[in-house]
Coordinates of C-alpha atoms and ligand atoms in Angstrom, one line a residue:
M1 CA -14.3 10.2 4.3
K2 CA -18.0 10.1 4.5
L3 CA -17.8 7.8 7.5
L4 CA -15.3 10.0 9.3
L5 CA -17.5 13.1 8.7
F6 CA -20.5 11.2 10.0
F7 CA -18.7 10.3 13.2
I8 CA -17.9 13.9 13.9
T9 CA -21.5 15.0 13.4
L10 CA -22.8 12.1 15.4
I11 CA -20.6 13.0 18.3
Q12 CA -21.7 16.6 18.1
G13 CA -25.3 15.5 17.9
V14 CA -25.0 13.5 21.1
I15 CA -23.4 16.5 22.9
L16 CA -26.0 18.9 21.7
I17 CA -29.0 16.8 22.6
S18 CA -29.6 17.7 26.2
G19 CA -32.1 16.1 28.5
D20 CA -32.6 12.8 26.7
N21 CA -30.7 9.6 26.2
Y22 CA -30.1 9.5 22.5
T23 CA -27.8 6.9 21.1
K24 CA -27.7 5.2 17.8
G25 CA -26.7 2.0 19.6
S26 CA -23.5 0.0 19.4
A27 CA -23.7 -0.7 15.7
L28 CA -21.5 1.3 13.3
Y29 CA -23.7 3.1 10.9
T30 CA -22.0 3.7 7.6
Y31 CA -22.8 5.3 4.4
P32 CA -24.6 2.5 2.5
N33 CA -22.6 2.9 -0.6
A34 CA -25.6 1.5 -2.5
A35 CA -26.3 2.1 -6.2
T36 CA -28.9 4.8 -5.2
V37 CA -30.3 6.5 -2.1
A38 CA -33.6 4.6 -2.8
V39 CA -32.1 1.3 -1.7
P40 CA -33.5 0.8 1.9
Y41 CA -30.9 1.3 4.6
P42 CA -29.7 -2.2 5.4
T43 CA -29.8 -2.2 9.3
T44 CA -32.2 -0.9 11.9
F45 CA -31.3 2.2 13.8
Q46 CA -31.6 1.7 17.6
E47 CA -32.5 4.6 19.9
N48 CA -33.0 4.7 23.7
Y49 CA -34.8 7.4 25.7
N50 CA -35.5 7.7 29.4
G51 CA -39.1 8.4 30.4
D52 CA -41.9 9.5 28.1
L53 CA -41.8 9.8 24.3
K54 CA -42.9 13.1 23.0
F55 CA -42.7 13.9 19.3
L56 CA -44.1 16.5 16.9
V57 CA -45.3 15.5 13.4
F58 CA -45.6 17.9 10.5
G59 CA -45.0 18.1 6.8
D60 CA -45.1 20.4 3.8
W61 CA -43.3 23.2 5.6
G62 CA -40.4 24.4 3.3
Q63 CA -42.0 27.3 1.6
L64 CA -41.2 31.0 2.0
G65 CA -43.5 33.4 0.2
K66 CA -46.5 35.5 0.7
Q67 CA -49.1 32.7 1.4
T68 CA -46.8 30.7 3.6
G69 CA -47.6 29.7 7.2
Q70 CA -44.1 28.5 7.8
A71 CA -43.1 31.2 10.2
Q72 CA -46.1 31.0 12.4
V73 CA -46.0 27.2 12.6
A74 CA -42.3 27.4 13.5
A75 CA -43.1 29.9 16.2
G76 CA -46.0 27.9 17.7
M77 CA -44.1 24.6 17.5
T78 CA -41.0 26.1 19.1
T79 CA -43.0 27.3 22.1
W80 CA -44.6 23.9 22.4
A81 CA -41.4 22.0 22.1
N82 CA -39.6 24.2 24.6
A83 CA -42.4 23.7 27.1
N84 CA -42.7 20.0 26.7
S85 CA -39.0 18.9 26.1
T86 CA -40.0 17.3 22.8
T87 CA -37.9 14.2 22.1
F88 CA -37.7 14.4 18.3
M89 CA -39.4 15.5 15.2
L90 CA -41.2 13.4 12.6
N91 CA -40.8 15.3 9.3
L92 CA -43.2 14.2 6.6
G93 CA -41.5 15.7 3.6
D94 CA -41.9 18.5 1.1
N95 CA -39.0 20.1 2.8
F96 CA -38.1 22.6 0.1
Y97 CA -40.6 24.1 -2.3
Q98 CA -40.3 26.7 -4.9
S99 CA -41.5 29.9 -3.3
N100 CA -45.3 30.3 -3.6
N101 CA -44.6 33.7 -5.0
A102 CA -43.8 31.9 -8.2
P103 CA -46.4 32.1 -10.9
K104 CA -48.0 28.7 -11.7
G105 CA -46.1 26.9 -14.4
T106 CA -42.8 28.7 -13.7
A107 CA -40.0 26.3 -14.5
F108 CA -38.8 24.4 -11.4
N109 CA -35.2 25.4 -11.9
N110 CA -35.4 29.1 -12.1
A111 CA -32.0 29.9 -10.5
S112 CA -33.4 32.2 -7.9
D113 CA -36.7 30.3 -7.1
Y114 CA -36.7 26.5 -7.5
E115 CA -38.2 23.3 -6.1
G116 CA -36.2 21.1 -3.7
V117 CA -32.4 21.7 -3.4
F118 CA -29.7 21.5 -6.0
S119 CA -27.0 20.2 -3.7
E120 CA -26.0 19.5 -0.1
T121 CA -24.6 23.0 0.1
D122 CA -27.7 24.7 -1.3
P123 CA -28.4 28.0 0.6
K124 CA -32.0 26.7 1.3
W125 CA -30.6 24.5 4.1
K126 CA -30.0 27.6 6.0
S127 CA -32.8 29.9 4.9
Y128 CA -35.6 27.3 4.9
W129 CA -34.6 25.1 7.9
L130 CA -31.8 26.2 10.2
D131 CA -32.8 29.9 10.3
V132 CA -36.5 29.1 10.8
Y133 CA -36.8 26.5 13.6
G134 CA -35.2 27.5 16.9
G135 CA -35.2 26.6 20.6
Q136 CA -35.7 22.9 21.3
L137 CA -36.5 22.3 17.6
A138 CA -32.8 23.2 16.8
N139 CA -31.6 20.8 19.4
I140 CA -33.4 17.6 18.4
T141 CA -33.2 15.2 15.5
W142 CA -35.6 15.5 12.6
Y143 CA -36.5 12.0 11.4
S144 CA -37.2 12.9 7.7
I145 CA -38.6 11.6 4.5
A146 CA -38.8 13.2 1.1
G147 CA -41.9 14.5 -0.5
N148 CA -42.7 15.1 -4.2
H149 CA -41.3 18.7 -4.0
D150 CA -38.0 17.2 -2.9
W151 CA -38.0 14.7 -5.8
Y152 CA -38.7 17.6 -8.2
N153 CA -35.0 18.5 -7.9
N154 CA -32.0 16.7 -6.3
V155 CA -33.4 14.3 -3.6
T156 CA -30.1 12.5 -3.5
A157 CA -28.6 15.7 -2.1
E158 CA -30.9 15.6 0.9
V159 CA -29.6 12.1 1.8
D160 CA -26.0 13.3 1.3
Y161 CA -26.7 16.3 3.6
F162 CA -27.4 13.8 6.4
W163 CA -24.1 11.9 5.8
D164 CA -21.8 14.8 5.0
I165 CA -23.1 17.9 6.8
D166 CA -25.6 17.4 9.6
S167 CA -27.0 14.1 11.0
R168 CA -29.8 16.1 12.8
F169 CA -31.6 16.1 9.4
F170 CA -32.0 12.3 9.7
L171 CA -32.3 10.8 6.2
P172 CA -29.7 8.0 5.8
A173 CA -31.7 6.6 2.8
L174 CA -35.1 7.2 1.3
Y175 CA -36.3 4.0 3.2
Y176 CA -35.1 3.2 6.8
T177 CA -36.3 1.6 10.0
R178 CA -35.8 2.7 13.6
K179 CA -36.4 0.8 16.8
V180 CA -37.0 3.1 19.8
T181 CA -36.8 1.9 23.4
F182 CA -38.2 4.2 26.1
G183 CA -39.8 4.4 29.5
N184 CA -40.4 1.0 31.2
G185 CA -38.8 -1.0 28.3
V186 CA -41.5 0.1 25.8
T187 CA -40.6 -0.5 22.2
A188 CA -41.7 1.5 19.2
A189 CA -40.8 0.8 15.6
F190 CA -40.8 3.5 12.9
I191 CA -40.6 2.5 9.3
H192 CA -39.9 5.6 7.1
I193 CA -41.0 5.0 3.5
D194 CA -40.9 7.0 0.3
T195 CA -44.3 6.9 -1.3
N196 CA -43.4 8.9 -4.5
P197 CA -42.9 5.7 -6.6
F198 CA -46.3 4.5 -5.5
Y199 CA -48.1 7.8 -6.2
Y200 CA -46.7 8.9 -9.6
N201 CA -47.2 6.9 -12.7
Y202 CA -43.9 7.1 -14.6
T203 CA -45.4 6.0 -17.9
N204 CA -47.5 9.1 -18.4
Y205 CA -45.8 11.6 -16.1
T206 CA -45.6 14.9 -18.0
K207 CA -44.7 17.7 -15.6
V208 CA -41.4 19.5 -16.1
N209 CA -39.3 18.6 -13.2
N210 CA -37.0 15.7 -12.1
M211 CA -39.7 13.3 -10.8
K212 CA -39.6 11.2 -13.9
S213 CA -35.8 11.0 -14.2
N214 CA -35.5 10.2 -10.5
L215 CA -38.0 7.3 -10.8
Q216 CA -35.9 6.1 -13.7
T217 CA -32.5 6.5 -11.9
F218 CA -33.9 4.7 -8.8
N219 CA -35.3 1.9 -10.8
L220 CA -38.8 2.5 -9.3
Y221 CA -40.7 3.3 -12.4
N222 CA -42.8 0.1 -12.7
D223 CA -44.3 -2.6 -10.5
A224 CA -41.1 -4.7 -10.6
G225 CA -39.5 -1.9 -8.7
T226 CA -42.3 -1.2 -6.3
N227 CA -42.8 -4.9 -5.7
A228 CA -39.2 -5.0 -4.3
T229 CA -40.0 -2.1 -2.0
L230 CA -43.2 -3.8 -0.8
K231 CA -41.3 -7.0 -0.1
W232 CA -38.9 -4.9 2.0
L233 CA -41.8 -3.3 3.9
D234 CA -43.4 -6.6 4.6
D235 CA -40.0 -8.0 5.9
Q236 CA -39.5 -4.9 8.1
L237 CA -43.0 -5.2 9.5
T238 CA -42.5 -8.9 10.2
A239 CA -39.2 -8.1 12.0
V240 CA -40.8 -5.5 14.4
D241 CA -43.9 -7.5 15.0
D242 CA -43.2 -7.8 18.8
C243 CA -42.9 -4.0 19.3
D244 CA -45.6 -2.4 21.5
W245 CA -46.0 0.3 18.8
I246 CA -45.5 0.1 15.1
F247 CA -45.6 3.3 13.0
V248 CA -45.2 3.8 9.3
V249 CA -44.3 7.2 8.1
G250 CA -44.9 8.3 4.5
H251 CA -45.5 11.5 2.5
H252 CA -48.7 10.8 0.7
P253 CA -52.1 9.9 2.2
L254 CA -53.4 6.3 2.1
V255 CA -57.1 6.6 3.1
G256 CA -59.8 9.1 3.0
D257 CA -61.0 11.1 0.0
C258 CA -57.8 13.1 -0.1
R259 CA -55.8 10.2 -1.4
L260 CA -57.9 10.7 -4.6
Y261 CA -57.2 14.4 -4.6
D262 CA -55.4 13.9 -7.9
P263 CA -56.8 10.5 -9.1
K264 CA -54.6 10.1 -12.1
D265 CA -51.6 10.3 -9.8
Y266 CA -52.8 7.8 -7.3
Y267 CA -51.2 4.9 -9.2
E268 CA -50.2 2.1 -6.8
M269 CA -50.8 3.6 -3.3
Y270 CA -53.6 1.2 -2.7
R271 CA -51.1 -1.6 -2.6
L272 CA -49.6 -0.3 0.7
V273 CA -52.7 -0.5 2.8
P274 CA -53.0 -4.3 3.1
Y275 CA -49.5 -4.6 4.5
L276 CA -50.3 -2.0 7.2
E277 CA -53.5 -3.9 8.1
K278 CA -52.0 -7.3 8.0
H279 CA -49.3 -6.3 10.5
K280 CA -51.6 -4.3 12.7
V281 CA -49.6 -1.1 12.3
S282 CA -50.6 1.3 15.1
A283 CA -50.6 4.4 12.9
Y284 CA -49.6 5.8 9.6
F285 CA -48.4 9.4 9.4
N286 CA -48.7 11.4 6.2
G287 CA -48.5 14.9 4.8
H288 CA -48.9 16.0 1.2
T289 CA -52.5 17.2 1.7
H290 CA -52.1 20.5 3.4
E291 CA -54.5 19.8 6.3
L292 CA -54.8 18.4 9.8
A293 CA -56.9 15.3 9.7
V294 CA -57.3 11.9 11.5
S295 CA -59.1 8.7 10.5
V296 CA -59.2 6.6 13.7
A297 CA -58.9 2.8 13.8
N298 CA -62.3 1.0 13.6
S299 CA -63.7 -2.5 13.6
T300 CA -62.4 -3.1 10.0
S301 CA -59.1 -1.3 10.2
P302 CA -56.5 -1.6 13.0
V303 CA -54.6 1.4 11.7
T304 CA -55.1 5.0 12.7
Y305 CA -54.2 7.5 9.9
F306 CA -52.8 10.8 11.0
G307 CA -52.6 13.6 8.4
S308 CA -50.4 16.5 9.2
G309 CA -49.4 18.5 6.1
A310 CA -50.1 22.0 7.3
G311 CA -46.6 23.1 8.2
G312 CA -46.3 25.8 5.6
A313 CA -49.5 25.7 3.4
S314 CA -53.1 25.2 4.3
L315 CA -55.8 23.6 2.2
G316 CA -58.7 25.8 1.3
S317 CA -61.3 23.1 1.7
A318 CA -60.5 20.1 3.9
C319 CA -60.9 16.7 2.4
P320 CA -64.2 15.0 3.3
N321 CA -64.9 12.0 5.5
P322 CA -62.1 11.6 8.0
T323 CA -63.0 11.3 11.7
W324 CA -61.9 14.9 12.1
T325 CA -60.4 17.6 10.1
V326 CA -60.3 21.4 9.9
P327 CA -60.0 23.7 6.8
N328 CA -57.7 26.6 6.2
T329 CA -55.6 26.0 9.3
F330 CA -51.8 26.0 9.7
G331 CA -50.5 23.7 12.5
F332 CA -48.9 20.4 13.6
L333 CA -49.6 17.2 15.5
S334 CA -48.2 16.4 18.9
I335 CA -47.8 12.8 20.0
Y336 CA -47.2 11.8 23.7
I337 CA -46.7 8.2 24.8
P338 CA -46.2 8.0 28.6
A339 CA -43.4 5.8 30.0
D340 CA -45.8 2.8 30.6
G341 CA -46.4 2.7 26.8
K342 CA -50.0 1.7 27.1
T343 CA -51.6 4.6 25.3
L344 CA -50.7 7.2 22.7
Q345 CA -52.2 10.6 23.3
Y346 CA -52.5 12.9 20.3
Q347 CA -53.2 16.6 20.0
Y348 CA -53.8 18.6 16.8
V349 CA -52.5 22.1 17.4
S350 CA -53.2 25.2 15.3
A351 CA -50.6 27.8 14.8
N352 CA -52.7 30.0 12.6
T353 CA -51.6 33.5 13.4
T354 CA -48.2 34.9 14.1
N355 CA -47.7 35.9 17.7
A356 CA -51.0 34.2 18.8
P357 CA -50.8 31.3 21.2
T358 CA -51.2 27.8 19.8
Q359 CA -54.6 26.2 20.3
V360 CA -55.4 22.5 20.7
L361 CA -58.1 21.8 18.2
Y362 CA -58.7 18.1 18.6
S363 CA -57.2 15.3 20.7
G364 CA -57.6 11.6 21.3
T365 CA -56.1 8.4 22.4
V366 CA -54.9 5.2 20.7
N367 CA -54.1 2.0 22.6
A368 CA -50.9 0.0 22.2
Q369 CA -50.9 -3.2 20.2
S370 CA -50.3 -5.2 23.4
A371 CA -53.2 -3.5 25.1
T372 CA -55.6 -4.0 22.3
M373 CA -54.5 -7.7 21.9
Y374 CA -55.8 -8.3 25.4
F375 CA -59.3 -7.5 24.1
I376 CA -59.0 -9.8 21.2
T377 CA -62.1 -11.8 22.1
S378 CA -64.3 -8.8 22.7
L379 CA -65.7 -6.4 20.2
N380 CA -63.4 -3.8 21.7
F381 CA -60.6 -5.1 19.5
Y382 CA -59.1 -1.8 18.2
N383 CA -60.3 0.7 20.7
S384 CA -59.5 4.3 19.9
T385 CA -61.2 7.2 21.6
S386 CA -61.5 10.7 20.5
T387 CA -62.6 13.9 22.2
I388 CA -63.5 17.1 20.5
I389 CA -62.0 20.0 22.4
F390 CA -62.6 22.8 20.0
L391 CA -64.6 23.3 16.8
Ligands
NAG401 C1 -29.3 5.5 28.5 O1 -30.1 4.4 28.3 C2 -29.4 3.2 28.6 C3 -30.3 2.0 28.1 O2 -31.6 2.2 28.4 C4 -29.1 3.1 30.1 O3 -28.4 1.9 30.3 C5 -28.2 4.3 30.4 O4 -28.0 4.3 31.8 C6 -28.9 5.6 30.0 N1 -28.0 6.7 30.2 C7 -28.3 7.8 30.8 C8 -27.2 8.9 30.9 O5 -29.4 8.0 31.2
NAG402 C1 -47.3 20.8 25.6 O1 -47.3 22.2 25.9 C2 -48.6 22.8 25.8 C3 -48.4 24.3 26.0 O2 -47.6 24.6 27.1 C4 -49.6 22.1 26.7 O3 -50.8 22.7 26.5 C5 -49.6 20.7 26.3 O4 -50.5 20.0 27.2 C6 -48.3 20.0 26.4 N1 -48.4 18.7 25.8 C7 -47.7 17.6 26.2 C8 -47.9 16.4 25.4 O5 -47.0 17.7 27.1
NAG403 C1 -37.7 33.5 -10.9 O1 -38.8 33.4 -10.0 C2 -39.1 34.6 -9.3 C3 -40.3 34.3 -8.4 O2 -41.4 33.9 -9.1 C4 -39.4 35.7 -10.4 O3 -39.7 36.9 -9.7 C5 -38.3 35.8 -11.3 O4 -38.6 36.7 -12.3 C6 -37.9 34.5 -12.0 N1 -36.7 34.6 -12.7 C7 -36.6 34.1 -14.0 C8 -35.2 34.4 -14.6 O5 -37.5 33.6 -14.5
NAG404 C1 -27.1 16.2 -6.3 O1 -26.4 16.5 -5.1 C2 -25.3 15.7 -4.9 C3 -24.8 16.0 -3.4 O2 -24.6 17.4 -3.3 C4 -24.2 16.0 -5.9 O3 -23.2 15.1 -5.7 C5 -24.8 15.7 -7.3 O4 -23.9 16.0 -8.3 C6 -26.1 16.4 -7.5 N1 -26.8 16.0 -8.7 C7 -27.1 16.9 -9.7 C8 -27.7 16.3 -10.9 O5 -26.8 18.0 -9.6
NAG405 C1 -30.8 24.0 23.1 O1 -29.4 23.6 23.2 C2 -28.6 24.7 23.6 C3 -27.2 24.4 23.5 O2 -27.0 23.2 24.2 C4 -29.1 25.2 25.0 O3 -28.3 26.3 25.4 C5 -30.5 25.5 25.0 O4 -31.0 25.8 26.3 C6 -31.3 24.4 24.4 N1 -32.7 24.9 24.2 C7 -33.8 24.3 24.7 C8 -35.0 25.0 24.4 O5 -33.7 23.3 25.3
NAG406 C1 -45.7 -7.4 -8.8 O1 -46.5 -8.0 -7.8 C2 -47.9 -8.2 -8.3 C3 -48.7 -8.6 -7.1 O2 -48.1 -9.6 -6.4 C4 -47.8 -9.2 -9.4 O3 -49.1 -9.5 -9.9 C5 -46.9 -8.7 -10.5 O4 -46.7 -9.7 -11.5 C6 -45.5 -8.4 -10.0 N1 -44.8 -7.7 -11.1 C7 -43.5 -8.1 -11.4 C8 -42.9 -7.4 -12.5 O5 -42.9 -8.9 -10.7
NAG407 C1 -52.3 8.5 -17.2 O1 -52.8 7.2 -17.1 C2 -54.0 7.1 -16.4 C3 -54.4 5.6 -16.3 O2 -54.4 5.1 -17.6 C4 -55.1 8.0 -17.0 O3 -56.3 8.0 -16.2 C5 -54.6 9.4 -17.0 O4 -55.5 10.3 -17.6 C6 -53.2 9.5 -17.7 N1 -52.7 10.9 -17.5 C7 -52.1 11.6 -18.5 C8 -51.5 12.9 -18.1 O5 -52.0 11.1 -19.6
NAG408 C1 -49.9 4.2 -15.8 O1 -50.1 4.9 -17.0 C2 -50.2 4.1 -18.2 C3 -50.2 4.9 -19.4 O2 -51.4 5.8 -19.4 C4 -51.4 3.1 -18.0 O3 -51.4 2.3 -19.1 C5 -51.3 2.4 -16.7 O4 -52.5 1.6 -16.6 C6 -51.1 3.3 -15.6 N1 -50.9 2.5 -14.4 C7 -51.7 2.6 -13.3 C8 -51.4 1.6 -12.2 O5 -52.6 3.4 -13.2
NAG409 C1 -62.5 2.1 8.9 O1 -61.3 2.9 8.7 C2 -60.9 2.8 7.3 C3 -59.6 3.5 7.2 O2 -59.7 4.8 7.7 C4 -62.0 3.3 6.4 O3 -61.6 3.2 5.0 C5 -63.3 2.6 6.6 O4 -64.3 3.2 5.9 C6 -63.7 2.6 8.1 N1 -64.8 1.6 8.3 C7 -65.8 1.9 9.0 C8 -66.8 0.9 9.2 O5 -65.9 3.0 9.5
NAG410 C1 -57.2 29.9 10.5 O1 -57.2 31.0 9.7 C2 -58.0 30.9 8.6 C3 -57.9 32.2 7.7 O2 -57.8 33.3 8.5 C4 -59.5 30.6 9.0 O3 -60.3 30.5 7.8 C5 -59.5 29.4 9.8 O4 -60.8 29.1 10.3 C6 -58.6 29.5 11.0 N1 -58.5 28.2 11.7 C7 -58.9 28.2 13.0 C8 -58.8 26.8 13.7 O5 -59.2 29.1 13.7
NAG411 C1 -63.0 2.3 24.4 O1 -62.4 2.7 25.6 C2 -63.1 3.7 26.3 C3 -62.2 4.2 27.4 O2 -61.6 3.1 28.1 C4 -64.5 3.2 26.7 O3 -65.2 4.3 27.3 C5 -65.2 2.8 25.4 O4 -66.4 2.3 25.7 C6 -64.4 1.8 24.6 N1 -65.0 1.7 23.3 C7 -65.6 0.5 22.9 C8 -66.1 0.5 21.5 O5 -65.6 -0.5 23.6

């Protein structure tokens, strides 16, 4: 039944997506039927696009309420996506919050104001997602992961929503890999990971929500569990080693002082970084900290770290020491890889005020693996240039 439903939504998805060549390949993608949704999806999703690759990256968006920036980011991002024929979304998680009208400490499961979703038919699918993001954003696929606020309630329901209701909210499992081919035969791998088991220490987790019980259910509450996930990540990275671009997508930050925003929660995040460096991952995308920030690759790290967690909330004081950041600002990240695949151009865009035009705050370029490898004998090994446009 699940398979049949997925086929129907898949066919609709292909018809709805106009202007690009989206196909999930020839393989038959079936509901994994695994013990839990935390078991990585067993096969790699294949996608083909003509021409350039343009995607928008943002996280931490699903919050209505008086301090929210969700509406203005949605408006700015829709205008941008319409103008640029954006290919797809990279959604960095925290898809459904409790409203920020809720007083601190309010139980997560207040029936009218709660974290995450209760089920795949939760009314928040409509009120927080479908009703908010229009235009091109309603036509394209959102490649998604779950954040801590999703885990606070029923994160399994978010995966089931993909299989049963709408494949445009792409979350076939909490861990999955995509291989994208575009332009002149350029390849880009995206490995979508769930960082919650690496961020929260089960042993002394005390907050009143479902984080702890989910870690238990998913068997990811100790280093035996996280070791298996790291092994999977290592294997995936090895398998996509020949791609021109390798991206890892996770909810929590890995570098910079923001990763220590809540040090007692940091737990095993540090174990992820060596895998990204060893496999020369082009970039890691994260949300969680409600800011726009980039730490560019340098002589000791091949990885560029893109933070984009300002889709609904903004951080009062930006975290110190990235290459660039901006405080108190709602917005998103735009990524553009031309059809020749040699460079990645990024733009951090503010959408701070309702009805005001978006503004590019900061932009830069990252070179492809194959391009940088050419410079292996020079000091120009991991070249990455940045240009301040505003601020
Ligand atoms: C879609 O992409 C495939 C593989 O790149 C290509 O063979 C096919 O012609 C494309 N289809 C359209 C409609 O552009
Ligand atoms: C996207 O659209 C905006 C606004 O129209 C424009 O300034 C920007 O350069 C475009 N970006 C890309 C990557 O096409
Ligand atoms: C649920 O949360 C809302 C928003 O904070 C609050 O107005 C309402 O009183 C709460 N209801 C209960 C039963 O606690
Ligand atoms: C979570 O959501 C799924 C899918 O809607 C549902 O089958 C399951 O019963 C829910 N779990 C709980 C604890 O409510
Ligand atoms: C989105 O898809 C609908 C239905 O196919 C189409 O009418 C509309 O023009 C598309 N919007 C954009 C901004 O591409
Ligand atoms: C997990 O991996 C670490 C590092 O390789 C190792 O020290 C530890 O013993 C492993 N734990 C288990 C339970 O396998
Ligand atoms: C959890 O354990 C860590 C490491 O031992 C400790 O630093 C932290 O204070 C503990 N947190 C709680 C809430 O007990
Ligand atoms: C997790 O918390 C327990 C209990 O406080 C502590 O003993 C352990 O060292 C913590 N683990 C890490 C990796 O911080
Ligand atoms: C290089 O980048 C990494 C990751 O952002 C950072 O931790 C490190 O401090 C940087 N090193 C130098 C020499 O700038
Ligand atoms: C966005 O708005 C906030 C509050 O009004 C302000 O502090 C911040 O500087 C603005 N950001 C930009 C980039 O203008
Ligand atoms: C990186 O590339 C830019 C543009 O090609 C060049 O101007 C710059 O000198 C290079 N940086 C290094 C460190 O070689």
